[in-house]
XYZ file of N, CA and C in Angstrom:
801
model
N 0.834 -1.194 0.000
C 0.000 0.000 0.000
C 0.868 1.243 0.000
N 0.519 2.033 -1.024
C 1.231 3.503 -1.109
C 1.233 4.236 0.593
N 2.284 4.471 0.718
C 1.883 5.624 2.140
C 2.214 6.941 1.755
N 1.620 7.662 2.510
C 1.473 9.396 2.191
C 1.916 10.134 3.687
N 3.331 10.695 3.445
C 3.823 11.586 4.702
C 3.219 12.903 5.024
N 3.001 13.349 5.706
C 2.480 14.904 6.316
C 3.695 15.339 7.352
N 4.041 16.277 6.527
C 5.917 16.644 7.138
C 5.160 18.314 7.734
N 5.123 18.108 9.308
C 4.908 19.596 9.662
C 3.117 19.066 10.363
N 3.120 18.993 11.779
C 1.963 18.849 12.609
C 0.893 20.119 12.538
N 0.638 20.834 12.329
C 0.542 22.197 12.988
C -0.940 22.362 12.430
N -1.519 23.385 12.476
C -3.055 23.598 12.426
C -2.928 23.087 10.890
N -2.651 23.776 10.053
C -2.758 22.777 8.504
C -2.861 21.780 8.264
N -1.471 21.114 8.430
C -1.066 19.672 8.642
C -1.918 19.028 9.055
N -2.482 19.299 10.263
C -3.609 18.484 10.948
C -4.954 18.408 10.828
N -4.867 19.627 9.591
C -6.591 19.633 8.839
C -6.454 18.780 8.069
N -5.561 18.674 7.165
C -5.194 17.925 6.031
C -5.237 16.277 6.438
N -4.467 15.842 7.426
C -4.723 14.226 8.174
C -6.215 14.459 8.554
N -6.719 15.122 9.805
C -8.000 14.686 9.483
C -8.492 14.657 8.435
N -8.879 15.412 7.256
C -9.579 15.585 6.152
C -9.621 14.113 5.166
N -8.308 13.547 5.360
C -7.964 12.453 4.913
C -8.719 11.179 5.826
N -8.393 10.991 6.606
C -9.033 10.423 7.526
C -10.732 10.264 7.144
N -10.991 11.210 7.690
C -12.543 11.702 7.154
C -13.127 11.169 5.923
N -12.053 11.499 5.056
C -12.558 11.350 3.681
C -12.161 9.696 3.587
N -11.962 8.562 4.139
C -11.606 7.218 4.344
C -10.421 6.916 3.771
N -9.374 7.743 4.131
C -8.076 6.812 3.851
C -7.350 6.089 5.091
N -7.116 5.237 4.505
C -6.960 3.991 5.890
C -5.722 4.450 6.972
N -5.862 4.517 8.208
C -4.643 5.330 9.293
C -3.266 4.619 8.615
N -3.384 2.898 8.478
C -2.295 2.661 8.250
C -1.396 2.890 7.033
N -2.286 3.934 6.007
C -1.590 4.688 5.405
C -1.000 6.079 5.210
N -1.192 6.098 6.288
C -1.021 7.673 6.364
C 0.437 7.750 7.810
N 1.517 8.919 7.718
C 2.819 8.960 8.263
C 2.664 10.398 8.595
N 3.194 10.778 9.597
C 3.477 12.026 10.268
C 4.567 12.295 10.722
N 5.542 13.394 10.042
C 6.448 13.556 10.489
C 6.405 14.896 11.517
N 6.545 14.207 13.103
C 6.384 15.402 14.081
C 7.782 14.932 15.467
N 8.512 15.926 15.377
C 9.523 16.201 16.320
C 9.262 15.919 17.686
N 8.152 16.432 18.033
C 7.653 16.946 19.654
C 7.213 15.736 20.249
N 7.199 14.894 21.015
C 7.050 13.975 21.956
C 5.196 13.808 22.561
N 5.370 14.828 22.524
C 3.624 15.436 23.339
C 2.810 15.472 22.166
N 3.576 16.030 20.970
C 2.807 16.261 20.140
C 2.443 14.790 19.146
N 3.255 14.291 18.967
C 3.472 12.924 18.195
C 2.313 12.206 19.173
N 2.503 11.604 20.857
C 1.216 11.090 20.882
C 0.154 11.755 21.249
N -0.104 13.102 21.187
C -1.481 13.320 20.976
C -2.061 13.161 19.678
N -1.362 13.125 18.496
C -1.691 12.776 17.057
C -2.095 10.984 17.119
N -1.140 10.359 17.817
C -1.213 8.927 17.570
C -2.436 8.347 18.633
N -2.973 9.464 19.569
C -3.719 9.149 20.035
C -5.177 9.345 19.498
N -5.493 10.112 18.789
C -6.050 10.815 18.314
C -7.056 10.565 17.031
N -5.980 10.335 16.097
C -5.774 9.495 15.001
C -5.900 8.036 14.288
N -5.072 7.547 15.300
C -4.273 6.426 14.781
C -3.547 5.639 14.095
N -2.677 7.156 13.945
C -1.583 7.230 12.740
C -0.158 7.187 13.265
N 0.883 6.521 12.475
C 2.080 6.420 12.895
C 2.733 7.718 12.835
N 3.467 8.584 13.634
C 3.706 9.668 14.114
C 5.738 9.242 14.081
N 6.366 9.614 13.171
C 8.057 9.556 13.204
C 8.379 10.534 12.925
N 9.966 10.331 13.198
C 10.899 12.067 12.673
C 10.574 12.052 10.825
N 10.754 13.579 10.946
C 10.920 13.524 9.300
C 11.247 12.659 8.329
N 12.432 12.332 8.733
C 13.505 11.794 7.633
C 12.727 10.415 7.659
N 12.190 9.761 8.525
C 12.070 8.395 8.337
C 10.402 8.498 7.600
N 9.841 9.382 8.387
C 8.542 9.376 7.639
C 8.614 9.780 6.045
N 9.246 10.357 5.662
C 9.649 10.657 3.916
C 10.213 9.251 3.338
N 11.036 9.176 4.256
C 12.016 7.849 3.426
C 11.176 6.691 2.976
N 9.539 6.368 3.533
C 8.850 5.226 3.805
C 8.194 5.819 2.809
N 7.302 7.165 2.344
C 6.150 7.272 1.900
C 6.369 7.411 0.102
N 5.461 7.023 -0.267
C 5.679 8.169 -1.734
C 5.283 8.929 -2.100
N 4.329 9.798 -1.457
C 4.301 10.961 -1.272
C 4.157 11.814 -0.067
N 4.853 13.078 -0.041
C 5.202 13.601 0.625
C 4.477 15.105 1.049
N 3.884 15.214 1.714
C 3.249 16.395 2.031
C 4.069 17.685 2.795
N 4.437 18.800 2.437
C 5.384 19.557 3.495
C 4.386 20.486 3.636
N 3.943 20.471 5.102
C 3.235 21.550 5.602
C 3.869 22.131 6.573
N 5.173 23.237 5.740
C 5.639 24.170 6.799
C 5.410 25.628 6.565
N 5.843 26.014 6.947
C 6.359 27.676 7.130
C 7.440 28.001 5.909
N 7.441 28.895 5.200
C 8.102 29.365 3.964
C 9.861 29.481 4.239
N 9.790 30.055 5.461
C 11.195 30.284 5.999
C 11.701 28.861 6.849
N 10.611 28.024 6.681
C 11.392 27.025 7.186
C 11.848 25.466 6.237
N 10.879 25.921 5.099
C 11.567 25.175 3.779
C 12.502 24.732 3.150
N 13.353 26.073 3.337
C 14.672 25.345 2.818
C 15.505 24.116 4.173
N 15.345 24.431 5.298
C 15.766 23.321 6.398
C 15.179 22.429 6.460
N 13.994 22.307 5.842
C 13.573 20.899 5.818
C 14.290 20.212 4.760
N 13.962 20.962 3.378
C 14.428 19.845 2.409
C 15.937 19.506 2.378
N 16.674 20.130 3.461
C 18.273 20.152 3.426
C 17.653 18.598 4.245
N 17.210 18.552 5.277
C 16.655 17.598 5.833
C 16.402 16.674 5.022
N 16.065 16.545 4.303
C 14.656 15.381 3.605
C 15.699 15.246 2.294
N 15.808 15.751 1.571
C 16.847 15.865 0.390
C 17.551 14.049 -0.031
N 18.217 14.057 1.179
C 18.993 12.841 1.029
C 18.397 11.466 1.065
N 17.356 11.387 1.653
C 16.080 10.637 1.778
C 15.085 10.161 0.593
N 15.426 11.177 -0.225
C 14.018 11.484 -1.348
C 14.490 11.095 -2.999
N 13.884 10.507 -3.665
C 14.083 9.854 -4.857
C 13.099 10.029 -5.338
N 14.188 9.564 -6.943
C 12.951 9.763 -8.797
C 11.608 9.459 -7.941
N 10.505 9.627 -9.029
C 9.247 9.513 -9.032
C 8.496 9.590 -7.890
N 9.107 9.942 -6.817
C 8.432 10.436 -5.493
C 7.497 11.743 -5.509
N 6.518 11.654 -4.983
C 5.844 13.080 -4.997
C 5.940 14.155 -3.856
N 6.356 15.411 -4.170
C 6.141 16.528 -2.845
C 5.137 17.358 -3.020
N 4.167 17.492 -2.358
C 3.201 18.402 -2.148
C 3.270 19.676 -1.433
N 3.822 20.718 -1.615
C 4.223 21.654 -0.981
C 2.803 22.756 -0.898
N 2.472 23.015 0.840
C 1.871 24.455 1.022
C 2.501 25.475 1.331
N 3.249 25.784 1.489
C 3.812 26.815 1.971
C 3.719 27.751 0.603
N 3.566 28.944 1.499
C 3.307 30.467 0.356
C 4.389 30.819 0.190
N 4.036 31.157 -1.481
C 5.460 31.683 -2.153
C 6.766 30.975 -2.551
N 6.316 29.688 -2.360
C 7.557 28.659 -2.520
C 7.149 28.214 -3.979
N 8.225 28.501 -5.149
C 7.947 27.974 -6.261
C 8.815 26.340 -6.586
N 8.039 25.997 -7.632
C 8.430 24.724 -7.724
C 10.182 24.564 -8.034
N 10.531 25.264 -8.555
C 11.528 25.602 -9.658
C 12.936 25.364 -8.180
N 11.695 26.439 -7.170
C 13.146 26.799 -6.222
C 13.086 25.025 -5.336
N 12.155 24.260 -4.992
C 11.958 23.121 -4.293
C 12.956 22.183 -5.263
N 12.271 22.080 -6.453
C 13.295 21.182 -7.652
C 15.127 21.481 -7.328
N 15.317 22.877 -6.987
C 16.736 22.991 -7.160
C 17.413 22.181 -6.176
N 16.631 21.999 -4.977
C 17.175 21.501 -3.450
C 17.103 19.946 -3.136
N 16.001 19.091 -4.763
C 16.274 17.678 -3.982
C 16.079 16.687 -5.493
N 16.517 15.559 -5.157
C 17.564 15.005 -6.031
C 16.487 15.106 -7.475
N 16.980 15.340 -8.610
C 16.470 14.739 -10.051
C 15.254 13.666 -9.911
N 14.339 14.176 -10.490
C 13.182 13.035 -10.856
C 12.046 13.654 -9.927
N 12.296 14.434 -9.083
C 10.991 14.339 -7.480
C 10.078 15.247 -8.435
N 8.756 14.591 -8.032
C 7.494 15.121 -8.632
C 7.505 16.222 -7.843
N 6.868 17.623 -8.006
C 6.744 18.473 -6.925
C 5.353 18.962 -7.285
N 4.436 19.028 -6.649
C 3.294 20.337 -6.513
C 3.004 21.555 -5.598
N 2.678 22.422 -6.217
C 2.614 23.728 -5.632
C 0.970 23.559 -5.196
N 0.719 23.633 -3.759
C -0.423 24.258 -4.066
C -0.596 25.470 -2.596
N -1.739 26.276 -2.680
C -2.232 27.306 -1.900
C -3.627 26.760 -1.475
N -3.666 26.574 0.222
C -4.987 26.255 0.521
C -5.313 27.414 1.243
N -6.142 26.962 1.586
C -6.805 28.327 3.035
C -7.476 27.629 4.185
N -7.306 28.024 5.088
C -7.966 27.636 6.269
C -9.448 27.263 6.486
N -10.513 27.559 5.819
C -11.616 27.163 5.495
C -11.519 25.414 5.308
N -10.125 25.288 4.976
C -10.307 23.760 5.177
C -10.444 23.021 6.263
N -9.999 23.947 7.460
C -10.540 23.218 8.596
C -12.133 22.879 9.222
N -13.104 23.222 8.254
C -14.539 23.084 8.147
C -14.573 22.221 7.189
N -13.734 21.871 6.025
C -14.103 20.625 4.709
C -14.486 21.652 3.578
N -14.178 23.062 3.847
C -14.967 23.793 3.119
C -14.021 25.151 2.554
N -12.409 23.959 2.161
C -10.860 24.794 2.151
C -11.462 24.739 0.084
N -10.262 26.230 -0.172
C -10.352 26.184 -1.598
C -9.045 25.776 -1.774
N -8.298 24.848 -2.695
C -7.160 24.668 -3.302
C -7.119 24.715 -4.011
N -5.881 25.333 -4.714
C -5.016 25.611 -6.030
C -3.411 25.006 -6.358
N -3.802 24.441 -7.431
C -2.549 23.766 -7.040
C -1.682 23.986 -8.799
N -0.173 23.876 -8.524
C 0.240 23.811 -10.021
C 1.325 23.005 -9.978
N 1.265 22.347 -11.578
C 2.607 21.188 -11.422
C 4.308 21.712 -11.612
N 5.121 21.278 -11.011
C 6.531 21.217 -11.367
C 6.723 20.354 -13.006
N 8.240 20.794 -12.925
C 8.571 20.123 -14.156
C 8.806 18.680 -14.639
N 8.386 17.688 -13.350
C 8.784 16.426 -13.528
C 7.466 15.539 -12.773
N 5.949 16.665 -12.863
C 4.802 15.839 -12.908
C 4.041 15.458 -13.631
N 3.575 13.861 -13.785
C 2.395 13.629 -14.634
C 0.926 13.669 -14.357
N 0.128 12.769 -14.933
C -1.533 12.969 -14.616
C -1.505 12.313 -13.403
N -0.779 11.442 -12.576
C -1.025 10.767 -11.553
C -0.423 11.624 -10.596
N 0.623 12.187 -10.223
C 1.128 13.153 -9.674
C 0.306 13.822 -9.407
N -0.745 14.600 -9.991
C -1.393 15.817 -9.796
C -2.658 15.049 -9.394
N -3.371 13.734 -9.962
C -4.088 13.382 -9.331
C -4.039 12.794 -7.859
N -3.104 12.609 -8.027
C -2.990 12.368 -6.401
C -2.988 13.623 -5.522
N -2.347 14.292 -5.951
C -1.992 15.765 -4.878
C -3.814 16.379 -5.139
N -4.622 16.351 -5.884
C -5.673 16.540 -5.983
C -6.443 15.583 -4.729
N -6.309 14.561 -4.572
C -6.995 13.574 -3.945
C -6.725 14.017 -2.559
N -5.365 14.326 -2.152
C -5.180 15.193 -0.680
C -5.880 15.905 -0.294
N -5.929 16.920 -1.471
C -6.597 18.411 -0.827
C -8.124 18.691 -0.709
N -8.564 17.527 -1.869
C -9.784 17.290 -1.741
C -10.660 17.030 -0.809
N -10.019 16.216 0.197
C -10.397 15.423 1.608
C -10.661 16.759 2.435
N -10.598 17.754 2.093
C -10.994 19.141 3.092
C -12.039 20.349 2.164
N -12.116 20.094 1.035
C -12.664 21.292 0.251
C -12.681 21.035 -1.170
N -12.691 22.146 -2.202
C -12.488 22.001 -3.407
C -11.342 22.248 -3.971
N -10.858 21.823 -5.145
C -9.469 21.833 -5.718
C -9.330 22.345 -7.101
N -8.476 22.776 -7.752
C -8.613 23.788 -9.045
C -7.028 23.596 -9.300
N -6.829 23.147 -10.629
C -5.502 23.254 -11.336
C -5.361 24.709 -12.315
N -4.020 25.668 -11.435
C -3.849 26.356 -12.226
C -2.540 26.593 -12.652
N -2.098 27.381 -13.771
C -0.609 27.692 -14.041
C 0.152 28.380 -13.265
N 1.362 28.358 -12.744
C 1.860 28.601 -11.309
C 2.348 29.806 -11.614
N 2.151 30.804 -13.298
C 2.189 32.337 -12.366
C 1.117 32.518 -12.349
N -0.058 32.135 -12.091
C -1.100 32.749 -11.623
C -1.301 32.618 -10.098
N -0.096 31.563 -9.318
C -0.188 31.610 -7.723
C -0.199 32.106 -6.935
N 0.828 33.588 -6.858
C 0.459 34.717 -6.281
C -0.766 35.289 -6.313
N -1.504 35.448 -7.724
C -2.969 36.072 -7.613
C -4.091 34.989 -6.956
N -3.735 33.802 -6.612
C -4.717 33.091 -6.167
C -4.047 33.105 -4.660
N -3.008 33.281 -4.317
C -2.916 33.218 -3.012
C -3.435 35.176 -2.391
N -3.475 35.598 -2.974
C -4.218 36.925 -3.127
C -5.853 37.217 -2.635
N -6.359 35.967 -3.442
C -7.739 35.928 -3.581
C -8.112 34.948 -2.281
N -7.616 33.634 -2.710
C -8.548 32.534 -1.925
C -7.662 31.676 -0.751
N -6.175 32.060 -1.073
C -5.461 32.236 0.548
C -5.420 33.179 1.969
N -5.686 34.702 1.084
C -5.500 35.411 2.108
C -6.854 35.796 2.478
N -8.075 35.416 1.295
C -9.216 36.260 1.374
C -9.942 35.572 2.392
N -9.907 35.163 3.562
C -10.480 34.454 4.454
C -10.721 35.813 5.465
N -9.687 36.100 5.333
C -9.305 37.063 6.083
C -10.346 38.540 6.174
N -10.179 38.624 4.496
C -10.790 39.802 4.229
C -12.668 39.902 4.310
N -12.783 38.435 4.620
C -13.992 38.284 4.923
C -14.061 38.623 6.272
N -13.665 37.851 7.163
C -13.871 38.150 8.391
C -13.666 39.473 9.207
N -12.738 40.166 8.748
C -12.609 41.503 8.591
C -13.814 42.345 8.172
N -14.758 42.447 7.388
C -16.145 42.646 6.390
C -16.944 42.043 7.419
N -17.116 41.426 8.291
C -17.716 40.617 8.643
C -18.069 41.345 10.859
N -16.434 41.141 10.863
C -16.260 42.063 12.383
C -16.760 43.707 11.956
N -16.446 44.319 10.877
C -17.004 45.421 10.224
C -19.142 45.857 10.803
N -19.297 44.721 9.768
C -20.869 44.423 10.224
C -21.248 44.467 12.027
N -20.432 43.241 12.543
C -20.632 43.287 13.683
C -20.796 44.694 14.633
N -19.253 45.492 14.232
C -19.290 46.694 15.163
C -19.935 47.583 15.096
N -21.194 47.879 13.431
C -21.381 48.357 13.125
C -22.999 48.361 13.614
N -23.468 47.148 14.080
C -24.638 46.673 14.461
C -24.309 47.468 15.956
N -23.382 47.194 16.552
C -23.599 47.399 17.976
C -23.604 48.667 17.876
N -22.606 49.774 17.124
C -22.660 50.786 17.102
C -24.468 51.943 17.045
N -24.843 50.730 16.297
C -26.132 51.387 15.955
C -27.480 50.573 16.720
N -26.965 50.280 18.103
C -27.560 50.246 19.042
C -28.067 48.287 19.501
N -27.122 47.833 18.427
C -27.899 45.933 18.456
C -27.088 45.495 20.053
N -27.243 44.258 20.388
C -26.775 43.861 21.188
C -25.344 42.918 20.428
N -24.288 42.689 21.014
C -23.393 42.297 20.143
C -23.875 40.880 19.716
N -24.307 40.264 20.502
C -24.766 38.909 19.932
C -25.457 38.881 19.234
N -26.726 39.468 19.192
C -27.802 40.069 17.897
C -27.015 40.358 16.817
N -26.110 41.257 17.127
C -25.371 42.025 15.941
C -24.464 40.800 15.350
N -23.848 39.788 16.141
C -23.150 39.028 15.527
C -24.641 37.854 14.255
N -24.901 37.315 15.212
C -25.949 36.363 14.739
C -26.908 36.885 13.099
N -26.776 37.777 12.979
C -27.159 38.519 11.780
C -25.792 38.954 11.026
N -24.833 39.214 11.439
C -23.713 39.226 10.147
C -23.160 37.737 10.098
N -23.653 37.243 11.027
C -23.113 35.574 10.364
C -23.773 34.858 9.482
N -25.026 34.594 9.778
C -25.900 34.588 9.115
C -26.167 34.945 7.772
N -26.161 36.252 7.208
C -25.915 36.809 6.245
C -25.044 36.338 5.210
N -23.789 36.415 5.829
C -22.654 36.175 5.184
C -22.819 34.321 4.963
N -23.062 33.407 5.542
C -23.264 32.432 5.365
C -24.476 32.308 4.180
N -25.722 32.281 4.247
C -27.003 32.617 3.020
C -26.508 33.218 1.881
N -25.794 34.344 1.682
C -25.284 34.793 0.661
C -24.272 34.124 -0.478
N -23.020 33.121 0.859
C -22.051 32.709 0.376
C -22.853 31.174 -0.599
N -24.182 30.854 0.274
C -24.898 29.615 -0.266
C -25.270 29.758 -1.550
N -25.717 31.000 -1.376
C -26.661 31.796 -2.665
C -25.624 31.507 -3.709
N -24.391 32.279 -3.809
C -23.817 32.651 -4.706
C -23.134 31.159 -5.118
N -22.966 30.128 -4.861
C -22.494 28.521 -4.884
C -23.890 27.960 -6.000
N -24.814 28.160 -4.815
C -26.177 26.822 -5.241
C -26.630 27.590 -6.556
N -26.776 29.000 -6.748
C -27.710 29.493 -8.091
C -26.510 29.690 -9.081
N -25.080 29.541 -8.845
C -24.582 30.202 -9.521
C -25.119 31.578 -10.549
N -25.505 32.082 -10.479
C -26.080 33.816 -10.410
C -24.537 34.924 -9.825
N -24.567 35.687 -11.324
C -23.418 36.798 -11.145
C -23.548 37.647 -10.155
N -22.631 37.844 -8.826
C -22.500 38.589 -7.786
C -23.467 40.366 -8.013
N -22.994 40.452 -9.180
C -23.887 41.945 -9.474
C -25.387 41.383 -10.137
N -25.412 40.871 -9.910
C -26.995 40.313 -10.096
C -27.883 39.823 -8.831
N -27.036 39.582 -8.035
C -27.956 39.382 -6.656
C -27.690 40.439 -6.221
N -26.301 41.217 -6.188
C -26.525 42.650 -5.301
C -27.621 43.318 -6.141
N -27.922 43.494 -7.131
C -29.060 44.528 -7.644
C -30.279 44.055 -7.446
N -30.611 42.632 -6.957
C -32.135 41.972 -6.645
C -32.169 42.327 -5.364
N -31.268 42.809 -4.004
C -31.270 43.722 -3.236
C -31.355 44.780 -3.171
N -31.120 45.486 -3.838
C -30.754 47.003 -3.932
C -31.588 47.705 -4.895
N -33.672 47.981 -4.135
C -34.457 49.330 -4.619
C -34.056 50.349 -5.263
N -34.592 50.870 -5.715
C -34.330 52.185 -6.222
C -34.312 52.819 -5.096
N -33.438 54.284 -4.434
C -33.342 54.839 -3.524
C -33.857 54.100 -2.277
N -33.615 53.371 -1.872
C -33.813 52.636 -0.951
C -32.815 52.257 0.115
N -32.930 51.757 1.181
C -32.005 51.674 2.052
C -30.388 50.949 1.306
N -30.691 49.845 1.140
C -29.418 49.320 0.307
C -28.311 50.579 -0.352
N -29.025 51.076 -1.548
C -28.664 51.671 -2.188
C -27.999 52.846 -1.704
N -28.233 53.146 -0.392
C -27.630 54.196 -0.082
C -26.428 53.551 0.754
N -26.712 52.962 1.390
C -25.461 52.114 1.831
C -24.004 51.997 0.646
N -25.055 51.371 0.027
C -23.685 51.174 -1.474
C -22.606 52.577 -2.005
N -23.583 53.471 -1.822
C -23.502 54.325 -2.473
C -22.129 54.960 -1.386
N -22.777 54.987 0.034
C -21.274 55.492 1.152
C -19.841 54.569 0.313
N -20.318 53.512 0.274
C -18.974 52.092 0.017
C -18.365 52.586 -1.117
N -18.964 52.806 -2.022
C -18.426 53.745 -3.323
C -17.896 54.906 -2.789
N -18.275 55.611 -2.474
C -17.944 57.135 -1.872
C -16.202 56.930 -0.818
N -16.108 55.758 0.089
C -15.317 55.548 0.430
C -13.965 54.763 -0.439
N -14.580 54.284 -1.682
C -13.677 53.750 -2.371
C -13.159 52.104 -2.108
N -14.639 51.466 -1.209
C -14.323 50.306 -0.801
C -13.748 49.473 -1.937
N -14.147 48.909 -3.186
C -13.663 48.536 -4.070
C -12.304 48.672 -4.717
N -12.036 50.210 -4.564
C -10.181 49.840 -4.697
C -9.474 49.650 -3.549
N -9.930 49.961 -2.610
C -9.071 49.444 -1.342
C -9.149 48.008 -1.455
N -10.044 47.208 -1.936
C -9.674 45.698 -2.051
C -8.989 45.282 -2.916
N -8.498 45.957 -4.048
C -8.260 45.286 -5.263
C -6.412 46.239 -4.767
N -6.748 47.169 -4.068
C -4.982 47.461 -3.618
C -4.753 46.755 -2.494
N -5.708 46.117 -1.604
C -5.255 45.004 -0.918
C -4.656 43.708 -1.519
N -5.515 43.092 -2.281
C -5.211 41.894 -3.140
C -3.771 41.822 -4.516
N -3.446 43.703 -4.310
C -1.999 43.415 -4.743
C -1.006 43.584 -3.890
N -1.221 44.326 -2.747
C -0.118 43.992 -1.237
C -0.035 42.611 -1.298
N -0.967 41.509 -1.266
C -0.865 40.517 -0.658
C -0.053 39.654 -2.298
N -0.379 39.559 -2.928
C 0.074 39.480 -4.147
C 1.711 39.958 -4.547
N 1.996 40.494 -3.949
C 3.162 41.414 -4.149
C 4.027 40.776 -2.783
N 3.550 40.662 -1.840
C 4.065 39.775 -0.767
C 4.587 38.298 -0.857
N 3.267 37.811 -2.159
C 3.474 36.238 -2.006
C 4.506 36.113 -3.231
N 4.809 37.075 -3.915
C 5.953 37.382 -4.743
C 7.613 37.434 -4.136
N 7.556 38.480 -3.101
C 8.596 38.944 -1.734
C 9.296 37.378 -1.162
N 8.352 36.659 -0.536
C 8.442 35.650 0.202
C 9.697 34.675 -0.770
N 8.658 34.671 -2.267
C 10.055 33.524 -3.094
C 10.998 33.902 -3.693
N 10.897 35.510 -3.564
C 12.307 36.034 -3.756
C 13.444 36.017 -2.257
N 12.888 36.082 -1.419
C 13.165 36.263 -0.406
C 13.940 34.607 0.609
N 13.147 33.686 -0.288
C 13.649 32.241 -0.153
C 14.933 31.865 -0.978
């Protein structure tokens, strides 16, 4: 039986094993590479997954999941490097790490995928994007598809478009919830109780996000089946315009864009 490593415990990592899990892949295929003592058996307790150091959990699997930190990438694969052979697969999350720069650090032949998830996967309800290196085929990518799947939806794209998707559907979790605490303060401000005030921007934002999935219906087509003629909506909109909400997002989404650029120059 193929085994599949998860290199890096940490809130990701551990969406990703459950998700797998969840989604029925058998414990005894699945490897965790975790350092920490406490941490290894609360996973193996947990789970019921074999929990080893890096190096041994790579050396066993054939594919390889690295769920670290960008700055901590290159020490892993100095790590893992010597371990790792042709036709092996790496699944890399980490932001801003291009394939090109992973390929340079471990031996000839290693399949590599890029992908960008988001935290929404810790609900089953993560978006992934993923793009191939220079030494993947249809099974490679179907497999690294089959990972990410186990938490959300998955989308193959060309890897310079990764920055703009880690822009959009990596960082934009964020920019929701942000939009979201917005509503909240804005309810209390105008006299709700905060829980009232919460329970209605959650709400909202949840129905809407359904809306815009289940009818597939263009975003400016449900905002205008809201929005009367001079009517409350409309004047609302009209402040958001006035404030310039719309380019402040789209000059947000190139900070962040421009960052996830920084990071692999910066690697």
């Amino acid at each position: 039986m193929k085994q599949t490593a998860i290199i890096g415990a940490g809130v990701m990592g551990e969406t990703l094993l459950s998700g797998l899990v969840r989604a029925g892949r058998r414990v005894d295929t699945l490897l965790v590479g975790e350092k920490r003592a406490e941490r290894a058996t609360e996973l193996e307790e947990r789970y019921g997954v074999t929990v080893l150091g890096n190096v041994e959990a790579a050396q066993r699997a054939e594919t390889v999941a690295l769920v670290v930190k960008p700055q901590d990438m290159a020490d892993v694969l100095a790590e893992l490097a010597p371990v790792l052979r042709p036709g092996q697969l790496l699944v890399s999350l980490a932001a801003g790490i291009t394939t090109a720069w992973i390929e340079e650090r471990v031996p000839e032949g290693v399949a590599v995928v890029r992908v960008m998830p988001n935290t929404p996967a810790l609900v089953d309800e993560g978006m992934a994007a993923l793009s191939p290196g220079s030494h993947c085929d249809e099974a490679h990518l179907a497999e690294a598809e089959s990972l990410m799947d186990s938490c959300g939806k998955v989308l193959r794209v060309p890897e310079k478009q990764m920055d703009a998707v880690t822009a959009i559907s990596g960082s934009g979790p964020a920019y929701v919830f942000f939009v979201v605490e917005s509503m909240i303060e804005a309810g209390v401000h105008l006299g709700l109780p905060r829980t009232t005030a919460t329970e209605l921007a959650v709400q909202t934002l949840v129905g809407s996000a359904v809306m815009l999935r289940e009818t597939g219906t263009h975003p400016v087509v449900l905002r205008e089946q809201v929005t009367s003629p001079a009517g409350t909506t409309a004047a609302a909109l009209r402040e958001l315009e006035v404030h310039k909400v719309r380019a402040a997002f789209l000059a947000a989404m190139e900070a962040a864009r421009d960052r996830s650029r920084a990071l692999a120059e910066g690697a």
